[in-house]
PDB file of C-alpha atoms in Angstrom:
ATOM      1  CA  ASP A  54      19.027   1.401 -14.070  1.00  0.00           C
ATOM      2  CA  ALA A  55      15.454   2.570 -12.814  1.00  0.00           C
ATOM      3  CA  MET A  56      12.874   1.846 -15.564  1.00  0.00           C
ATOM      4  CA  VAL A  57      10.069   3.951 -14.182  1.00  0.00           C
ATOM      5  CA  ILE A  58      10.699   6.919 -12.330  1.00  0.00           C
ATOM      6  CA  GLN A  59       8.281   9.131 -10.297  1.00  0.00           C
ATOM      7  CA  ASN A  60       9.073  12.653  -8.952  1.00  0.00           C
ATOM      8  CA  PRO A  61       8.790  13.950  -6.346  1.00  0.00           C
ATOM      9  CA  ARG A  62       8.605  10.763  -4.123  1.00  0.00           C
ATOM     10  CA  TYR A  63       6.597  12.912  -1.436  1.00  0.00           C
ATOM     11  CA  GLN A  64       4.551  15.880  -2.118  1.00  0.00           C
ATOM     12  CA  VAL A  65       2.749  18.181   0.183  1.00  0.00           C
ATOM     13  CA  THR A  66       0.280  20.629  -1.031  1.00  0.00           C
ATOM     14  CA  GLN A  67      -2.464  22.803   0.272  1.00  0.00           C
ATOM     15  CA  PHE A  68      -6.118  22.358  -0.015  1.00  0.00           C
ATOM     16  CA  GLY A  69      -7.142  23.774  -3.518  1.00  0.00           C
ATOM     17  CA  LYS A  70      -3.755  24.339  -4.857  1.00  0.00           C
ATOM     18  CA  PRO A  71      -2.917  22.739  -8.086  1.00  0.00           C
ATOM     19  CA  VAL A  72      -0.208  20.121  -8.130  1.00  0.00           C
ATOM     20  CA  THR A  73       1.561  18.155 -10.762  1.00  0.00           C
ATOM     21  CA  LEU A  74       3.085  14.650 -10.389  1.00  0.00           C
ATOM     22  CA  SER A  75       5.776  13.478 -12.804  1.00  0.00           C
ATOM     23  CA  CYS A  76       6.499  10.041 -14.331  1.00  0.00           C
ATOM     24  CA  SER A  77       9.140   9.090 -16.689  1.00  0.00           C
ATOM     25  CA  GLN A  78      10.152   5.695 -18.292  1.00  0.00           C
ATOM     26  CA  THR A  79      13.268   4.416 -19.946  1.00  0.00           C
ATOM     27  CA  LEU A  80      11.480   1.283 -21.378  1.00  0.00           C
ATOM     28  CA  ASN A  81      10.014   3.030 -24.472  1.00  0.00           C
ATOM     29  CA  HIS A  82       6.638   1.382 -23.618  1.00  0.00           C
ATOM     30  CA  ASN A  83       3.676   2.443 -25.432  1.00  0.00           C
ATOM     31  CA  VAL A  84       1.197   2.531 -22.567  1.00  0.00           C
ATOM     32  CA  MET A  85       1.368   4.525 -19.405  1.00  0.00           C
ATOM     33  CA  TYR A  86      -1.120   4.369 -16.525  1.00  0.00           C
ATOM     34  CA  TRP A  87      -1.822   6.375 -13.475  1.00  0.00           C
ATOM     35  CA  TYR A  88      -3.290   4.825 -10.257  1.00  0.00           C
ATOM     36  CA  GLN A  89      -4.567   6.174  -7.049  1.00  0.00           C
ATOM     37  CA  GLN A  90      -3.916   4.043  -3.902  1.00  0.00           C
ATOM     38  CA  LYS A  91      -5.128   5.013  -0.434  1.00  0.00           C
ATOM     39  CA  SER A  92      -4.056   3.462   2.688  1.00  0.00           C
ATOM     40  CA  SER A  93      -4.601  -0.486   2.756  1.00  0.00           C
ATOM     41  CA  GLN A  94      -6.717  -0.203  -0.382  1.00  0.00           C
ATOM     42  CA  ALA A  95      -6.234  -1.572  -3.782  1.00  0.00           C
ATOM     43  CA  PRO A  96      -4.521   0.586  -6.464  1.00  0.00           C
ATOM     44  CA  LYS A  97      -7.450   2.180  -8.515  1.00  0.00           C
ATOM     45  CA  LEU A  98      -6.820   2.979 -12.193  1.00  0.00           C
ATOM     46  CA  LEU A  99      -7.354   6.678 -13.055  1.00  0.00           C
ATOM     47  CA  PHE A 100      -6.576   6.748 -16.765  1.00  0.00           C
ATOM     48  CA  HIS A 101      -4.121   5.549 -19.108  1.00  0.00           C
ATOM     49  CA  TYR A 102      -2.394   6.721 -22.485  1.00  0.00           C
ATOM     50  CA  TYR A 103      -1.982   4.328 -25.339  1.00  0.00           C
ATOM     51  CA  ASP A 104       0.733   6.263 -27.322  1.00  0.00           C
ATOM     52  CA  LYS A 105      -1.101   9.754 -27.490  1.00  0.00           C
ATOM     53  CA  ASP A 106      -4.464   8.205 -27.034  1.00  0.00           C
ATOM     54  CA  PHE A 107      -6.022   9.204 -23.743  1.00  0.00           C
ATOM     55  CA  ASN A 108      -8.302   6.868 -21.986  1.00  0.00           C
ATOM     56  CA  ASN A 109     -10.249   8.124 -18.779  1.00  0.00           C
ATOM     57  CA  GLU A 110     -11.725   5.797 -16.433  1.00  0.00           C
ATOM     58  CA  ALA A 111     -15.545   6.478 -16.157  1.00  0.00           C
ATOM     59  CA  ASP A 112     -15.384   7.322 -12.335  1.00  0.00           C
ATOM     60  CA  THR A 113     -12.235   9.393 -12.414  1.00  0.00           C
ATOM     61  CA  PRO A 114     -13.064  12.750 -11.123  1.00  0.00           C
ATOM     62  CA  ASP A 115     -12.810  15.837 -13.452  1.00  0.00           C
ATOM     63  CA  ASN A 116     -10.311  17.167 -10.886  1.00  0.00           C
ATOM     64  CA  PHE A 117      -7.761  14.738 -12.233  1.00  0.00           C
ATOM     65  CA  GLN A 118      -6.102  15.460 -15.740  1.00  0.00           C
ATOM     66  CA  SER A 119      -3.187  14.029 -17.483  1.00  0.00           C
ATOM     67  CA  ARG A 120      -0.622  14.991 -19.903  1.00  0.00           C
ATOM     68  CA  ARG A 121       1.737  12.920 -22.065  1.00  0.00           C
ATOM     69  CA  PRO A 122       4.031  15.260 -24.094  1.00  0.00           C
ATOM     70  CA  ASN A 123       6.104  12.531 -25.387  1.00  0.00           C
ATOM     71  CA  THR A 124       6.730   8.543 -24.991  1.00  0.00           C
ATOM     72  CA  SER A 125       9.011   8.937 -22.059  1.00  0.00           C
ATOM     73  CA  PHE A 126       6.963  11.380 -19.829  1.00  0.00           C
ATOM     74  CA  CYS A 127       3.522  11.420 -18.468  1.00  0.00           C
ATOM     75  CA  PHE A 128       2.084  14.026 -15.821  1.00  0.00           C
ATOM     76  CA  LEU A 129      -0.879  13.791 -13.497  1.00  0.00           C
ATOM     77  CA  ASP A 130      -2.420  17.221 -12.573  1.00  0.00           C
ATOM     78  CA  ILE A 131      -4.732  17.666  -9.823  1.00  0.00           C
ATOM     79  CA  ARG A 132      -6.510  21.036 -10.303  1.00  0.00           C
ATOM     80  CA  SER A 133      -7.929  21.627  -6.878  1.00  0.00           C
ATOM     81  CA  PRO A 134      -6.891  18.999  -4.393  1.00  0.00           C
ATOM     82  CA  GLY A 135      -9.213  18.145  -1.527  1.00  0.00           C
ATOM     83  CA  LEU A 136      -8.453  16.279   1.563  1.00  0.00           C
ATOM     84  CA  GLY A 137      -9.646  13.121   0.070  1.00  0.00           C
ATOM     85  CA  ASP A 138      -7.166  13.204  -2.688  1.00  0.00           C
ATOM     86  CA  ALA A 139      -4.288  12.302  -0.244  1.00  0.00           C
ATOM     87  CA  ALA A 140      -2.980   8.996  -1.385  1.00  0.00           C
ATOM     88  CA  MET A 141      -0.256   7.266  -3.087  1.00  0.00           C
ATOM     89  CA  TYR A 142      -0.182   7.956  -6.947  1.00  0.00           C
ATOM     90  CA  LEU A 143       1.514   5.039  -8.735  1.00  0.00           C
ATOM     91  CA  CYS A 144       2.540   5.328 -12.468  1.00  0.00           C
ATOM     92  CA  ALA A 145       3.052   2.298 -14.478  1.00  0.00           C
ATOM     93  CA  THR A 146       3.774   1.202 -18.074  1.00  0.00           C
ATOM     94  CA  SER A 147       3.445  -1.681 -20.407  1.00  0.00           C
ATOM     95  CA  ARG A 148       4.720  -2.286 -23.797  1.00  0.00           C
ATOM     96  CA  ASP A 149       1.486  -2.722 -25.298  1.00  0.00           C
ATOM     97  CA  ARG A 150      -2.289  -2.874 -24.408  1.00  0.00           C
ATOM     98  CA  GLY A 151      -3.004  -6.574 -24.642  1.00  0.00           C
ATOM     99  CA  TYR A 152      -4.019  -8.894 -21.773  1.00  0.00           C
ATOM    100  CA  GLN A 153      -0.635 -10.520 -22.045  1.00  0.00           C
ATOM    101  CA  GLU A 154       1.260  -7.407 -21.249  1.00  0.00           C
ATOM    102  CA  THR A 155       2.756  -6.802 -17.962  1.00  0.00           C
ATOM    103  CA  GLN A 156       2.585  -3.669 -16.041  1.00  0.00           C
ATOM    104  CA  TYR A 157       5.754  -2.148 -14.417  1.00  0.00           C
ATOM    105  CA  PHE A 158       5.199   0.171 -11.588  1.00  0.00           C
ATOM    106  CA  GLY A 159       7.025   3.139 -10.376  1.00  0.00           C
ATOM    107  CA  PRO A 160       7.833   3.747  -6.654  1.00  0.00           C
ATOM    108  CA  GLY A 161       4.911   6.065  -6.249  1.00  0.00           C
ATOM    109  CA  THR A 162       4.353   9.812  -5.083  1.00  0.00           C
ATOM    110  CA  ARG A 163       2.874  10.120  -1.767  1.00  0.00           C
ATOM    111  CA  LEU A 164       0.667  13.088  -1.900  1.00  0.00           C
ATOM    112  CA  LEU A 165      -0.338  14.929   1.415  1.00  0.00           C
ATOM    113  CA  VAL A 166      -2.973  17.538   1.207  1.00  0.00           C
ATOM    114  CA  LEU A 167      -3.035  20.106   4.183  1.00  0.00           C
TER     115      LEU A 167
ATOM    116  CA  GLU B1039     -19.585  -6.842 -11.710  1.00  0.00           C
ATOM    117  CA  ASP B1040     -15.825  -7.851 -11.377  1.00  0.00           C
ATOM    118  CA  GLN B1041     -14.867  -8.694  -8.004  1.00  0.00           C
ATOM    119  CA  VAL B1042     -11.386  -9.806  -6.628  1.00  0.00           C
ATOM    120  CA  THR B1043     -11.216 -10.820  -2.959  1.00  0.00           C
ATOM    121  CA  GLN B1044      -7.957 -11.747  -1.102  1.00  0.00           C
ATOM    122  CA  SER B1045      -7.713 -13.542   2.260  1.00  0.00           C
ATOM    123  CA  PRO B1046      -6.525 -13.420   4.659  1.00  0.00           C
ATOM    124  CA  GLU B1047      -6.161  -9.673   5.021  1.00  0.00           C
ATOM    125  CA  ALA B1048      -3.125 -10.122   7.222  1.00  0.00           C
ATOM    126  CA  LEU B1049      -1.022 -13.213   8.000  1.00  0.00           C
ATOM    127  CA  ARG B1050       1.818 -13.554  10.430  1.00  0.00           C
ATOM    128  CA  LEU B1051       4.059 -16.475  10.134  1.00  0.00           C
ATOM    129  CA  GLN B1052       7.154 -17.754  11.802  1.00  0.00           C
ATOM    130  CA  GLU B1053      10.294 -18.026   9.597  1.00  0.00           C
ATOM    131  CA  GLY B1054      10.184 -21.363   8.063  1.00  0.00           C
ATOM    132  CA  GLU B1055       6.332 -21.932   8.514  1.00  0.00           C
ATOM    133  CA  SER B1056       4.842 -22.486   4.982  1.00  0.00           C
ATOM    134  CA  SER B1057       1.409 -21.039   4.168  1.00  0.00           C
ATOM    135  CA  SER B1058      -0.874 -19.958   1.284  1.00  0.00           C
ATOM    136  CA  LEU B1059      -2.447 -16.771   0.169  1.00  0.00           C
ATOM    137  CA  ASN B1060      -5.910 -16.752  -1.514  1.00  0.00           C
ATOM    138  CA  CYS B1061      -7.242 -14.732  -4.353  1.00  0.00           C
ATOM    139  CA  SER B1062     -10.835 -15.426  -5.499  1.00  0.00           C
ATOM    140  CA  TYR B1063     -12.277 -13.526  -8.295  1.00  0.00           C
ATOM    141  CA  THR B1064     -15.578 -13.078 -10.282  1.00  0.00           C
ATOM    142  CA  VAL B1065     -15.016 -11.664 -13.602  1.00  0.00           C
ATOM    143  CA  SER B1066     -16.617 -12.012 -16.977  1.00  0.00           C
ATOM    144  CA  GLY B1067     -14.213 -14.068 -18.860  1.00  0.00           C
ATOM    145  CA  LEU B1068     -10.723 -14.186 -17.077  1.00  0.00           C
ATOM    146  CA  ARG B1069      -7.850 -13.278 -19.465  1.00  0.00           C
ATOM    147  CA  GLY B1070      -5.187 -13.190 -17.008  1.00  0.00           C
ATOM    148  CA  LEU B1071      -4.109 -13.195 -13.186  1.00  0.00           C
ATOM    149  CA  PHE B1072      -1.337 -11.192 -11.853  1.00  0.00           C
ATOM    150  CA  TRP B1073       0.546 -11.444  -8.576  1.00  0.00           C
ATOM    151  CA  TYR B1074       2.446  -8.474  -7.370  1.00  0.00           C
ATOM    152  CA  ARG B1075       4.492  -7.772  -4.243  1.00  0.00           C
ATOM    153  CA  GLN B1076       4.365  -4.297  -2.513  1.00  0.00           C
ATOM    154  CA  ASP B1077       6.708  -3.322   0.015  1.00  0.00           C
ATOM    155  CA  PRO B1078       5.541  -0.257   2.303  1.00  0.00           C
ATOM    156  CA  GLY B1079       5.847   3.177   0.567  1.00  0.00           C
ATOM    157  CA  LYS B1080       6.896   1.505  -2.699  1.00  0.00           C
ATOM    158  CA  GLY B1081       5.029   0.526  -6.044  1.00  0.00           C
ATOM    159  CA  PRO B1082       3.850  -2.995  -6.677  1.00  0.00           C
ATOM    160  CA  GLU B1083       6.656  -5.337  -8.163  1.00  0.00           C
ATOM    161  CA  PHE B1084       5.397  -7.928 -10.569  1.00  0.00           C
ATOM    162  CA  LEU B1085       5.879 -11.595  -9.694  1.00  0.00           C
ATOM    163  CA  PHE B1086       3.741 -13.777 -11.888  1.00  0.00           C
ATOM    164  CA  THR B1087       1.098 -14.103 -14.558  1.00  0.00           C
ATOM    165  CA  LEU B1088      -1.176 -16.963 -14.990  1.00  0.00           C
ATOM    166  CA  TYR B1089      -3.549 -17.199 -18.066  1.00  0.00           C
ATOM    167  CA  SER B1090      -5.381 -20.567 -17.723  1.00  0.00           C
ATOM    168  CA  ALA B1091      -6.836 -22.963 -14.933  1.00  0.00           C
ATOM    169  CA  GLY B1092      -4.139 -25.571 -14.034  1.00  0.00           C
ATOM    170  CA  GLU B1093      -1.252 -23.231 -14.787  1.00  0.00           C
ATOM    171  CA  GLU B1094       1.454 -22.863 -12.222  1.00  0.00           C
ATOM    172  CA  LYS B1095       4.588 -20.540 -11.820  1.00  0.00           C
ATOM    173  CA  GLU B1096       7.406 -20.760  -9.522  1.00  0.00           C
ATOM    174  CA  LYS B1097      10.077 -18.060  -8.136  1.00  0.00           C
ATOM    175  CA  GLU B1098      12.295 -18.901  -5.331  1.00  0.00           C
ATOM    176  CA  ARG B1099       9.853 -19.716  -2.207  1.00  0.00           C
ATOM    177  CA  LEU B1100       6.868 -18.509  -4.224  1.00  0.00           C
ATOM    178  CA  LYS B1101       4.589 -20.731  -6.283  1.00  0.00           C
ATOM    179  CA  ALA B1102       1.343 -19.476  -7.779  1.00  0.00           C
ATOM    180  CA  THR B1103      -1.577 -21.711  -9.046  1.00  0.00           C
ATOM    181  CA  LEU B1104      -4.709 -20.873 -10.810  1.00  0.00           C
ATOM    182  CA  THR B1105      -8.144 -22.578 -10.881  1.00  0.00           C
ATOM    183  CA  LYS B1106     -11.285 -21.412 -12.458  1.00  0.00           C
ATOM    184  CA  LYS B1107     -12.331 -19.543  -9.413  1.00  0.00           C
ATOM    185  CA  GLU B1108      -9.166 -18.570  -7.397  1.00  0.00           C
ATOM    186  CA  SER B1109      -5.380 -18.365  -7.250  1.00  0.00           C
ATOM    187  CA  PHE B1110      -3.233 -19.422  -4.500  1.00  0.00           C
ATOM    188  CA  LEU B1111       0.159 -17.913  -3.709  1.00  0.00           C
ATOM    189  CA  HIS B1112       2.087 -20.667  -1.760  1.00  0.00           C
ATOM    190  CA  ILE B1113       5.161 -19.486   0.190  1.00  0.00           C
ATOM    191  CA  THR B1114       7.370 -22.262   1.312  1.00  0.00           C
ATOM    192  CA  ALA B1115       9.767 -21.779   4.258  1.00  0.00           C
ATOM    193  CA  PRO B1116       9.422 -18.094   4.371  1.00  0.00           C
ATOM    194  CA  LYS B1117      11.942 -15.548   5.449  1.00  0.00           C
ATOM    195  CA  PRO B1118      11.680 -12.210   7.048  1.00  0.00           C
ATOM    196  CA  GLU B1119      12.604 -10.485   3.863  1.00  0.00           C
ATOM    197  CA  ASP B1120       9.467 -12.136   2.352  1.00  0.00           C
ATOM    198  CA  SER B1121       7.382  -9.714   4.491  1.00  0.00           C
ATOM    199  CA  ALA B1122       5.332  -7.496   2.142  1.00  0.00           C
ATOM    200  CA  THR B1123       1.800  -6.933   0.956  1.00  0.00           C
ATOM    201  CA  TYR B1124       0.877  -9.307  -1.717  1.00  0.00           C
ATOM    202  CA  LEU B1125      -1.621  -7.933  -4.440  1.00  0.00           C
ATOM    203  CA  CYS B1126      -3.457 -10.149  -6.996  1.00  0.00           C
ATOM    204  CA  ALA B1127      -5.169  -8.420  -9.990  1.00  0.00           C
ATOM    205  CA  VAL B1128      -7.154  -9.644 -12.786  1.00  0.00           C
ATOM    206  CA  ILE B1129      -7.298  -8.614 -16.537  1.00  0.00           C
ATOM    207  CA  THR B1130     -10.634  -7.102 -17.139  1.00  0.00           C
ATOM    208  CA  GLY B1131     -12.350  -7.101 -20.498  1.00  0.00           C
ATOM    209  CA  ALA B1132     -11.053  -3.792 -21.264  1.00  0.00           C
ATOM    210  CA  ASN B1133      -7.380  -5.102 -20.717  1.00  0.00           C
ATOM    211  CA  ASN B1134      -7.250  -3.003 -17.550  1.00  0.00           C
ATOM    212  CA  LEU B1135      -5.832  -4.353 -14.305  1.00  0.00           C
ATOM    213  CA  PHE B1136      -8.400  -4.780 -11.497  1.00  0.00           C
ATOM    214  CA  PHE B1137      -6.674  -5.199  -8.102  1.00  0.00           C
ATOM    215  CA  GLY B1138      -7.609  -6.948  -4.944  1.00  0.00           C
ATOM    216  CA  THR B1139      -6.831  -5.097  -1.537  1.00  0.00           C
ATOM    217  CA  GLY B1140      -3.919  -7.592  -0.763  1.00  0.00           C
ATOM    218  CA  THR B1141      -2.572  -9.747   1.912  1.00  0.00           C
ATOM    219  CA  ARG B1142      -0.213  -8.148   4.237  1.00  0.00           C
ATOM    220  CA  LEU B1143       2.212 -10.806   5.095  1.00  0.00           C
ATOM    221  CA  THR B1144       4.649 -10.634   8.362  1.00  0.00           C
ATOM    222  CA  VAL B1145       7.320 -13.280   8.691  1.00  0.00           C
ATOM    223  CA  ILE B1146       8.689 -13.267  12.139  1.00  0.00           C
ATOM    224  CA  PRO B1147      12.496 -14.436  12.690  1.00  0.00           C
TER     225      PRO B1147
END
């Protein structure tokens, strides 16, 4: 009964080779988030979708893009991964966008860039 | 600028040895504070939300408290399975979560 699912759990890519990470949810939540977490660091919000409305954080590099084709799925595209993009990528969802809303996280995808 | 500082960075406890983790914050108008548990190689797991100073929440061996400047996560008689990184996060004015770097807890049998 997994609620937020991320695939794959581990992804290896080559420097500069585009890669796509996937997130799906069975909660029917309106909001989906993507975070980047490097080793021993705090998760850092990259962007989020409120329904179909895309919200980018100001300091998210242009190399990172996202798509949300429907309520259940959200993708993170890294157009030209650099060595510094190696990290755990976490997807989260919340029912709505208010401050009372709890975010529920998936297990993460660990990205390795060679 | 919003800041969340967690201390200590790492904590080793003997099984049964109670202690507290600290999360201090500097934000313009706290709307809420969240505690999450994160196991190695996994996503954060929600524990508690606190909204106002004086509020307390409990779950099994964990108790979270909130003041106007900080939050504590008290662990009573911890067990080895409580070993994890504990993250606190505050809700910013944009209704986004802003995380601290966490406290890595190890409970030794």
